[in-house]
Amino acid sequence: MSATTTGRETVIPIEGMFCASCVKRVERKLERVPGVSDVSVNLATEQARVAFDPSQASESDLFEAVESAGYAVREDEITLDVEGMFCASCVKRIERKLEGLPGVSDAPVNLATEQAVVRYNPAAASVQQLLDAVASAGYSATVHEQDAGAESRSDANERRHLDEMRDYRLKAAASIVVSAVIMALMFWPSWLPDIPYFMESGGMGGHMVTQQMNVLLLALAAPIQFWAGRVFYRQAWAAGRHLQANMATLVVIGTTAAFSYSALVTVWPDFVSRAGLAPETYFDSATIIIGLILLGRWLEARAKFQTTGAIKTLMGLAPRTASVIRDGVESAIPIEDVRAGDILRVRPGEKIPVDGIVLEGRSSVDESMLTGESIPVEKAGSDEVIGGTINTSGSFTFEATKVGEDTALAQIIRMVQDAQGSKAPIQRLADQIALYFVPAVLVVAALTFIIWLIVGPEPQFNFALTVTIAVLIIACPCAMGLATPTAIMVGTGKGAESGVLIRGGEALENAHKLTAIVLDKTGTITQGKPVVTDILPADGIQHERLLALVANLEAASEHPLGRAIVDAAADQGIESGEVSDFEAVAGHGITGSVDGTSVVVGNRKLMAESGIELDGSAGRFEELAAAGKTPVLVAIDGAFAGLIAIADPVKPTSAEAIGELRALGLDVWMITGDNRTTALAVAQDVGIPDDRVMAEVLPGDKDQQIQRLQKEGAAVAMVGDGINDAPALARANLGIAIGTGSDVALEASDITLMGGDLRGVVSAIALSRKTVQTVKQNLVWAFGYNVALIPVAAGALYWLTGDVLNPALAAGAMALSSVSVVTNSLRLRRFNPPDTADEIANPPLSARLAEAGYLAGIAALAVAIGASWFYWF
């Protein structure tokens, strides 16, 4: 749960959705609930994200809306052992606290057993929240022993998916084996002898299937129809009792028609003969259709399971235990028991359990799994460490500052989960079409049956029935519903593995449309931390003495440029001296004495006011300024003593990243509040033209510059890291925040780079383009499949070839469409960010061959289906 501008947002896990029409049906039901302001249903994650006003609607209302659409809300159940209860009022108090939690639907408490059995939505409430609710009522609770070893929510979901896959695989295998046996019996080769009792010899050396054979086929097909196919009946009934139709409806009508007519022929053959119908059975069609659709479901579930690999990888980063020092005693405890303020020890090779601040020791930490940057980061006293990263060398202790859901890793996982559950604008068209698709298919199937019943070849009823079954089976819109969410799941997960956190499908789609990108200078192109670049003492002044006097005086100042000088002195081991008569001259510099020596540090105006001549150093001052550096003038005992130049150095990879952005076809701009001379110097270093530099822009005016570019027709991305960048990040079509920046900037952004490398922007944009390309390929395949094959299934080519599409082949093609969409999305897992600008302009041969190979494979499958239709059926 999280607060939103409209009140509250909740995530509802839904069971029973399997195509895009299901998605639209659930969305439409939820949107009709009073107080609901926004709904996004995702087929791949099987979740609905709903923003609503709690004063107008409750979660129970939302659950009822989902159920009225014909689907079920998935809830978990957990038993809590409660201590401290002694009367009925205790029971009611605890029940009220538990049932007041968002996501809890029922929480009966038993005084005799001292237990609470809680049913809750695992996407809206956690076990820890349940325990905290009991504690807030004044009691203590623990997870019941039989549940204590249960999996985490992610493990439970994984187990559920694995169980579902095993069920599909078992039933698909049984259906296909049984259908193969039925086909073998129905089409017994003429050169084999009769099977006694079940067959009789017919004309031309063939075989005649007897009534006893039909009974045997009925006995074989019935378990497949009602055991293996039970999932379709259950889903169709759930929709039908609310006057809805879905993909299961199509499968149930098609297979039931085939099975029922076959059973009628078997049980009442005389009635069939009197009615003038052909005594043919279709047990083979009914069983193979169920088998192939279940096989497709298994392949689809298996592929969808692989799309969550990024989440599982991130969750695997967190260690299970932590070494905590309490009361001077070190012990290993479960990670869930670590509290903020605990002192923890991390040894070489161990994972850092939670976020914190280093207290003692030094080490190098590998943060590549979160930031994407491979070089270990040095950590010492007062440095921050991130949970899930790996301590590579020394041992250190640190104080836990963020634990549980507050850690950076937990927030990253939550952001990726939210992104994978989001919906891109491009998907809404597919959902809208899918909403009306199934009813339209039912109408087409009915018309197909009527038309062929009138004009079809003899036996007309059997011909019309075969064609109608093919139409019903081939028209499933599953691929439409999976086209976008599976690609978004894989794309956002792949980004997270590279240290690029994408908030959702809309951000991916917007990144694909960009034409211009604006880069903030400080902290984005540059390192964001001033450093001393030049120390130029006047004649007769020693280098070390100049730096020591200035650093000691600057130690009493809070100016960031002064801090750079102090850090430079510390790096050279210069000792501190005694400072007196310190005075800060606002906007000009500082003055004072160090160990009795008078020192003046500042700009030219301060030197002029102090009566100090620069002795011909003005030219050098201008050279440093033109190079983008800030010259600091120094006077000792009333005489000019030298220059110290300070600059914010450009990041080593900035020029390379900007070259790659330009190779992507983007118009690259730089924006800064610095003076134009400094800005132009930096721009020249990184390859940005002078006419693309926006300098001396006040913090509050950055968003106005973004707006100006947008009015000129550009789709603009803004990249920044500071609080003053937040308005511009929000204003831009796409906001990209450097992860080393402020929390405000991260909140305002659509994409967050966990590291400070500007090449992450290139990765994000290149990944978004590849993801959107994949979505479009999926949609073309999904829509093209239905548009092309429904007429074929309806018998459009009968007048040319004399053949119609066999229902079994229709089932195989339908399953293939969904599997093709998901496997195409899974290709994004092999995405690698471009290494050079040339690689962007001229993709490597291997990448072009891989793309061509996939498209050729799809074409080959289509040809194979066509060949099967013409020559096998």
PDB file of N, CA and C in Angstrom, residues 372-433:
ATOM      1  N   GLY A 372      26.169  -1.480 -11.479  1.00  0.00           N
ATOM      2  CA  GLY A 372      26.675  -1.820 -12.798  1.00  0.00           C
ATOM      3  C   GLY A 372      28.124  -1.426 -12.998  1.00  0.00           C
ATOM      4  N   GLU A 373      28.754  -0.786 -11.989  1.00  0.00           N
ATOM      5  CA  GLU A 373      30.146  -0.350 -12.116  1.00  0.00           C
ATOM      6  C   GLU A 373      31.057  -1.405 -11.486  1.00  0.00           C
ATOM      7  N   SER A 374      31.997  -1.914 -12.266  1.00  0.00           N
ATOM      8  CA  SER A 374      32.763  -3.090 -11.859  1.00  0.00           C
ATOM      9  C   SER A 374      33.886  -2.799 -10.873  1.00  0.00           C
ATOM     10  N   ILE A 375      34.379  -1.569 -10.807  1.00  0.00           N
ATOM     11  CA  ILE A 375      35.523  -1.262  -9.940  1.00  0.00           C
ATOM     12  C   ILE A 375      35.067  -1.184  -8.485  1.00  0.00           C
ATOM     13  N   PRO A 376      35.692  -1.972  -7.573  1.00  0.00           N
ATOM     14  CA  PRO A 376      35.309  -1.903  -6.149  1.00  0.00           C
ATOM     15  C   PRO A 376      35.512  -0.505  -5.582  1.00  0.00           C
ATOM     16  N   VAL A 377      34.672  -0.157  -4.625  1.00  0.00           N
ATOM     17  CA  VAL A 377      34.691   1.177  -4.021  1.00  0.00           C
ATOM     18  C   VAL A 377      35.334   1.082  -2.636  1.00  0.00           C
ATOM     19  N   GLU A 378      36.298   1.977  -2.368  1.00  0.00           N
ATOM     20  CA  GLU A 378      36.955   1.996  -1.063  1.00  0.00           C
ATOM     21  C   GLU A 378      35.997   2.498   0.011  1.00  0.00           C
ATOM     22  N   LYS A 379      35.975   1.816   1.153  1.00  0.00           N
ATOM     23  CA  LYS A 379      35.122   2.208   2.260  1.00  0.00           C
ATOM     24  C   LYS A 379      35.957   2.326   3.532  1.00  0.00           C
ATOM     25  N   ALA A 380      35.706   3.413   4.279  1.00  0.00           N
ATOM     26  CA  ALA A 380      36.380   3.639   5.566  1.00  0.00           C
ATOM     27  C   ALA A 380      35.381   4.328   6.495  1.00  0.00           C
ATOM     28  N   GLY A 381      35.876   4.845   7.615  1.00  0.00           N
ATOM     29  CA  GLY A 381      35.010   5.464   8.608  1.00  0.00           C
ATOM     30  C   GLY A 381      34.076   6.508   8.032  1.00  0.00           C
ATOM     31  N   SER A 382      32.796   6.437   8.410  1.00  0.00           N
ATOM     32  CA  SER A 382      31.728   7.366   8.025  1.00  0.00           C
ATOM     33  C   SER A 382      31.222   7.169   6.599  1.00  0.00           C
ATOM     34  N   ASP A 383      31.798   6.230   5.836  1.00  0.00           N
ATOM     35  CA  ASP A 383      31.292   5.967   4.495  1.00  0.00           C
ATOM     36  C   ASP A 383      30.027   5.107   4.564  1.00  0.00           C
ATOM     37  N   GLU A 384      29.152   5.278   3.591  1.00  0.00           N
ATOM     38  CA  GLU A 384      27.926   4.496   3.530  1.00  0.00           C
ATOM     39  C   GLU A 384      28.174   3.168   2.815  1.00  0.00           C
ATOM     40  N   VAL A 385      27.518   2.130   3.291  1.00  0.00           N
ATOM     41  CA  VAL A 385      27.552   0.829   2.616  1.00  0.00           C
ATOM     42  C   VAL A 385      26.115   0.409   2.324  1.00  0.00           C
ATOM     43  N   ILE A 386      25.960  -0.396   1.274  1.00  0.00           N
ATOM     44  CA  ILE A 386      24.640  -0.782   0.800  1.00  0.00           C
ATOM     45  C   ILE A 386      24.450  -2.276   0.986  1.00  0.00           C
ATOM     46  N   GLY A 387      23.309  -2.656   1.532  1.00  0.00           N
ATOM     47  CA  GLY A 387      23.003  -4.065   1.724  1.00  0.00           C
ATOM     48  C   GLY A 387      22.956  -4.814   0.408  1.00  0.00           C
ATOM     49  N   GLY A 388      23.510  -6.037   0.386  1.00  0.00           N
ATOM     50  CA  GLY A 388      23.529  -6.852  -0.812  1.00  0.00           C
ATOM     51  C   GLY A 388      24.824  -6.765  -1.582  1.00  0.00           C
ATOM     52  N   THR A 389      25.651  -5.734  -1.311  1.00  0.00           N
ATOM     53  CA  THR A 389      26.952  -5.623  -1.972  1.00  0.00           C
ATOM     54  C   THR A 389      27.958  -6.529  -1.262  1.00  0.00           C
ATOM     55  N   ILE A 390      29.115  -6.765  -1.903  1.00  0.00           N
ATOM     56  CA  ILE A 390      30.062  -7.769  -1.404  1.00  0.00           C
ATOM     57  C   ILE A 390      31.328  -7.101  -0.894  1.00  0.00           C
ATOM     58  N   ASN A 391      31.713  -7.443   0.339  1.00  0.00           N
ATOM     59  CA  ASN A 391      32.962  -6.977   0.916  1.00  0.00           C
ATOM     60  C   ASN A 391      34.103  -7.828   0.351  1.00  0.00           C
ATOM     61  N   THR A 392      35.005  -7.198  -0.388  1.00  0.00           N
ATOM     62  CA  THR A 392      36.011  -7.974  -1.115  1.00  0.00           C
ATOM     63  C   THR A 392      37.306  -8.199  -0.352  1.00  0.00           C
ATOM     64  N   SER A 393      37.656  -7.312   0.593  1.00  0.00           N
ATOM     65  CA  SER A 393      38.991  -7.452   1.196  1.00  0.00           C
ATOM     66  C   SER A 393      38.948  -7.386   2.720  1.00  0.00           C
ATOM     67  N   GLY A 394      39.050  -6.173   3.290  1.00  0.00           N
ATOM     68  CA  GLY A 394      39.202  -6.048   4.736  1.00  0.00           C
ATOM     69  C   GLY A 394      37.927  -6.320   5.517  1.00  0.00           C
ATOM     70  N   SER A 395      38.093  -6.377   6.836  1.00  0.00           N
ATOM     71  CA  SER A 395      36.961  -6.551   7.749  1.00  0.00           C
ATOM     72  C   SER A 395      36.610  -5.196   8.358  1.00  0.00           C
ATOM     73  N   PHE A 396      35.337  -4.962   8.573  1.00  0.00           N
ATOM     74  CA  PHE A 396      34.931  -3.695   9.197  1.00  0.00           C
ATOM     75  C   PHE A 396      33.625  -3.881   9.952  1.00  0.00           C
ATOM     76  N   THR A 397      33.352  -2.954  10.829  1.00  0.00           N
ATOM     77  CA  THR A 397      32.065  -2.913  11.525  1.00  0.00           C
ATOM     78  C   THR A 397      31.308  -1.681  11.052  1.00  0.00           C
ATOM     79  N   PHE A 398      29.993  -1.788  11.076  1.00  0.00           N
ATOM     80  CA  PHE A 398      29.186  -0.641  10.673  1.00  0.00           C
ATOM     81  C   PHE A 398      27.887  -0.625  11.461  1.00  0.00           C
ATOM     82  N   GLU A 399      27.287   0.553  11.512  1.00  0.00           N
ATOM     83  CA  GLU A 399      26.009   0.720  12.197  1.00  0.00           C
ATOM     84  C   GLU A 399      24.881   0.641  11.178  1.00  0.00           C
ATOM     85  N   ALA A 400      23.898  -0.212  11.447  1.00  0.00           N
ATOM     86  CA  ALA A 400      22.758  -0.354  10.547  1.00  0.00           C
ATOM     87  C   ALA A 400      21.893   0.903  10.613  1.00  0.00           C
ATOM     88  N   THR A 401      21.629   1.495   9.468  1.00  0.00           N
ATOM     89  CA  THR A 401      20.779   2.688   9.408  1.00  0.00           C
ATOM     90  C   THR A 401      19.431   2.407   8.759  1.00  0.00           C
ATOM     91  N   LYS A 402      19.426   1.480   7.783  1.00  0.00           N
ATOM     92  CA  LYS A 402      18.169   1.114   7.122  1.00  0.00           C
ATOM     93  C   LYS A 402      18.077  -0.405   7.048  1.00  0.00           C
ATOM     94  N   VAL A 403      16.946  -0.937   7.490  1.00  0.00           N
ATOM     95  CA  VAL A 403      16.769  -2.387   7.510  1.00  0.00           C
ATOM     96  C   VAL A 403      15.428  -2.736   6.862  1.00  0.00           C
ATOM     97  N   GLY A 404      15.249  -4.024   6.568  1.00  0.00           N
ATOM     98  CA  GLY A 404      13.970  -4.490   6.037  1.00  0.00           C
ATOM     99  C   GLY A 404      13.590  -3.817   4.734  1.00  0.00           C
ATOM    100  N   GLU A 405      12.361  -3.304   4.692  1.00  0.00           N
ATOM    101  CA  GLU A 405      11.828  -2.684   3.481  1.00  0.00           C
ATOM    102  C   GLU A 405      12.442  -1.318   3.195  1.00  0.00           C
ATOM    103  N   ASP A 406      13.236  -0.791   4.130  1.00  0.00           N
ATOM    104  CA  ASP A 406      13.814   0.548   3.935  1.00  0.00           C
ATOM    105  C   ASP A 406      15.174   0.516   3.245  1.00  0.00           C
ATOM    106  N   THR A 407      15.785  -0.663   3.087  1.00  0.00           N
ATOM    107  CA  THR A 407      17.112  -0.720   2.485  1.00  0.00           C
ATOM    108  C   THR A 407      17.055  -0.348   1.009  1.00  0.00           C
ATOM    109  N   ALA A 408      18.198   0.044   0.490  1.00  0.00           N
ATOM    110  CA  ALA A 408      18.263   0.404  -0.932  1.00  0.00           C
ATOM    111  C   ALA A 408      17.897  -0.788  -1.807  1.00  0.00           C
ATOM    112  N   LEU A 409      18.342  -1.995  -1.423  1.00  0.00           N
ATOM    113  CA  LEU A 409      18.042  -3.187  -2.204  1.00  0.00           C
ATOM    114  C   LEU A 409      16.543  -3.458  -2.226  1.00  0.00           C
ATOM    115  N   ALA A 410      15.888  -3.328  -1.063  1.00  0.00           N
ATOM    116  CA  ALA A 410      14.441  -3.544  -1.002  1.00  0.00           C
ATOM    117  C   ALA A 410      13.700  -2.528  -1.853  1.00  0.00           C
ATOM    118  N   GLN A 411      14.165  -1.286  -1.835  1.00  0.00           N
ATOM    119  CA  GLN A 411      13.522  -0.250  -2.645  1.00  0.00           C
ATOM    120  C   GLN A 411      13.727  -0.515  -4.138  1.00  0.00           C
ATOM    121  N   ILE A 412      14.906  -1.010  -4.484  1.00  0.00           N
ATOM    122  CA  ILE A 412      15.170  -1.352  -5.885  1.00  0.00           C
ATOM    123  C   ILE A 412      14.243  -2.485  -6.317  1.00  0.00           C
ATOM    124  N   ILE A 413      14.147  -3.516  -5.489  1.00  0.00           N
ATOM    125  CA  ILE A 413      13.266  -4.642  -5.811  1.00  0.00           C
ATOM    126  C   ILE A 413      11.834  -4.161  -5.967  1.00  0.00           C
ATOM    127  N   ARG A 414      11.393  -3.301  -5.046  1.00  0.00           N
ATOM    128  CA  ARG A 414      10.028  -2.778  -5.118  1.00  0.00           C
ATOM    129  C   ARG A 414       9.823  -1.962  -6.396  1.00  0.00           C
ATOM    130  N   MET A 415      10.830  -1.166  -6.760  1.00  0.00           N
ATOM    131  CA  MET A 415      10.715  -0.356  -7.969  1.00  0.00           C
ATOM    132  C   MET A 415      10.644  -1.246  -9.208  1.00  0.00           C
ATOM    133  N   VAL A 416      11.462  -2.298  -9.242  1.00  0.00           N
ATOM    134  CA  VAL A 416      11.440  -3.201 -10.390  1.00  0.00           C
ATOM    135  C   VAL A 416      10.113  -3.949 -10.448  1.00  0.00           C
ATOM    136  N   GLN A 417       9.607  -4.387  -9.299  1.00  0.00           N
ATOM    137  CA  GLN A 417       8.311  -5.063  -9.273  1.00  0.00           C
ATOM    138  C   GLN A 417       7.206  -4.140  -9.769  1.00  0.00           C
ATOM    139  N   ASP A 418       7.244  -2.895  -9.321  1.00  0.00           N
ATOM    140  CA  ASP A 418       6.240  -1.926  -9.782  1.00  0.00           C
ATOM    141  C   ASP A 418       6.352  -1.716 -11.284  1.00  0.00           C
ATOM    142  N   ALA A 419       7.594  -1.625 -11.763  1.00  0.00           N
ATOM    143  CA  ALA A 419       7.796  -1.412 -13.197  1.00  0.00           C
ATOM    144  C   ALA A 419       7.295  -2.607 -13.997  1.00  0.00           C
ATOM    145  N   GLN A 420       7.574  -3.810 -13.519  1.00  0.00           N
ATOM    146  CA  GLN A 420       7.147  -4.995 -14.244  1.00  0.00           C
ATOM    147  C   GLN A 420       5.638  -5.166 -14.217  1.00  0.00           C
ATOM    148  N   GLY A 421       4.993  -4.572 -13.219  1.00  0.00           N
ATOM    149  CA  GLY A 421       3.534  -4.639 -13.142  1.00  0.00           C
ATOM    150  C   GLY A 421       2.844  -3.490 -13.830  1.00  0.00           C
ATOM    151  N   SER A 422       3.609  -2.585 -14.439  1.00  0.00           N
ATOM    152  CA  SER A 422       3.025  -1.399 -15.057  1.00  0.00           C
ATOM    153  C   SER A 422       2.555  -1.698 -16.474  1.00  0.00           C
ATOM    154  N   LYS A 423       1.874  -0.733 -17.054  1.00  0.00           N
ATOM    155  CA  LYS A 423       1.330  -0.902 -18.392  1.00  0.00           C
ATOM    156  C   LYS A 423       1.779   0.243 -19.271  1.00  0.00           C
ATOM    157  N   ALA A 424       2.272  -0.096 -20.459  1.00  0.00           N
ATOM    158  CA  ALA A 424       2.679   0.931 -21.415  1.00  0.00           C
ATOM    159  C   ALA A 424       1.463   1.427 -22.188  1.00  0.00           C
ATOM    160  N   PRO A 425       1.462   2.695 -22.601  1.00  0.00           N
ATOM    161  CA  PRO A 425       0.319   3.216 -23.368  1.00  0.00           C
ATOM    162  C   PRO A 425       0.010   2.389 -24.610  1.00  0.00           C
ATOM    163  N   ILE A 426       1.050   1.821 -25.238  1.00  0.00           N
ATOM    164  CA  ILE A 426       0.835   1.052 -26.457  1.00  0.00           C
ATOM    165  C   ILE A 426      -0.025  -0.182 -26.210  1.00  0.00           C
ATOM    166  N   GLN A 427      -0.080  -0.644 -24.951  1.00  0.00           N
ATOM    167  CA  GLN A 427      -0.833  -1.856 -24.640  1.00  0.00           C
ATOM    168  C   GLN A 427      -2.333  -1.609 -24.589  1.00  0.00           C
ATOM    169  N   ARG A 428      -2.739  -0.377 -24.366  1.00  0.00           N
ATOM    170  CA  ARG A 428      -4.155  -0.108 -24.142  1.00  0.00           C
ATOM    171  C   ARG A 428      -4.994  -0.389 -25.399  1.00  0.00           C
ATOM    172  N   LEU A 429      -4.411  -0.171 -26.565  1.00  0.00           N
ATOM    173  CA  LEU A 429      -5.121  -0.494 -27.804  1.00  0.00           C
ATOM    174  C   LEU A 429      -5.390  -1.991 -27.879  1.00  0.00           C
ATOM    175  N   ALA A 430      -4.362  -2.795 -27.560  1.00  0.00           N
ATOM    176  CA  ALA A 430      -4.541  -4.247 -27.594  1.00  0.00           C
ATOM    177  C   ALA A 430      -5.598  -4.686 -26.595  1.00  0.00           C
ATOM    178  N   ASP A 431      -5.595  -4.094 -25.408  1.00  0.00           N
ATOM    179  CA  ASP A 431      -6.585  -4.452 -24.391  1.00  0.00           C
ATOM    180  C   ASP A 431      -8.000  -4.093 -24.853  1.00  0.00           C
ATOM    181  N   GLN A 432      -8.129  -2.927 -25.488  1.00  0.00           N
ATOM    182  CA  GLN A 432      -9.445  -2.483 -25.934  1.00  0.00           C
ATOM    183  C   GLN A 432      -9.993  -3.421 -27.010  1.00  0.00           C
ATOM    184  N   ILE A 433      -9.122  -3.836 -27.924  1.00  0.00           N
ATOM    185  CA  ILE A 433      -9.550  -4.762 -28.965  1.00  0.00           C
ATOM    186  C   ILE A 433      -9.922  -6.112 -28.356  1.00  0.00           C
TER     187      ILE A 433
END
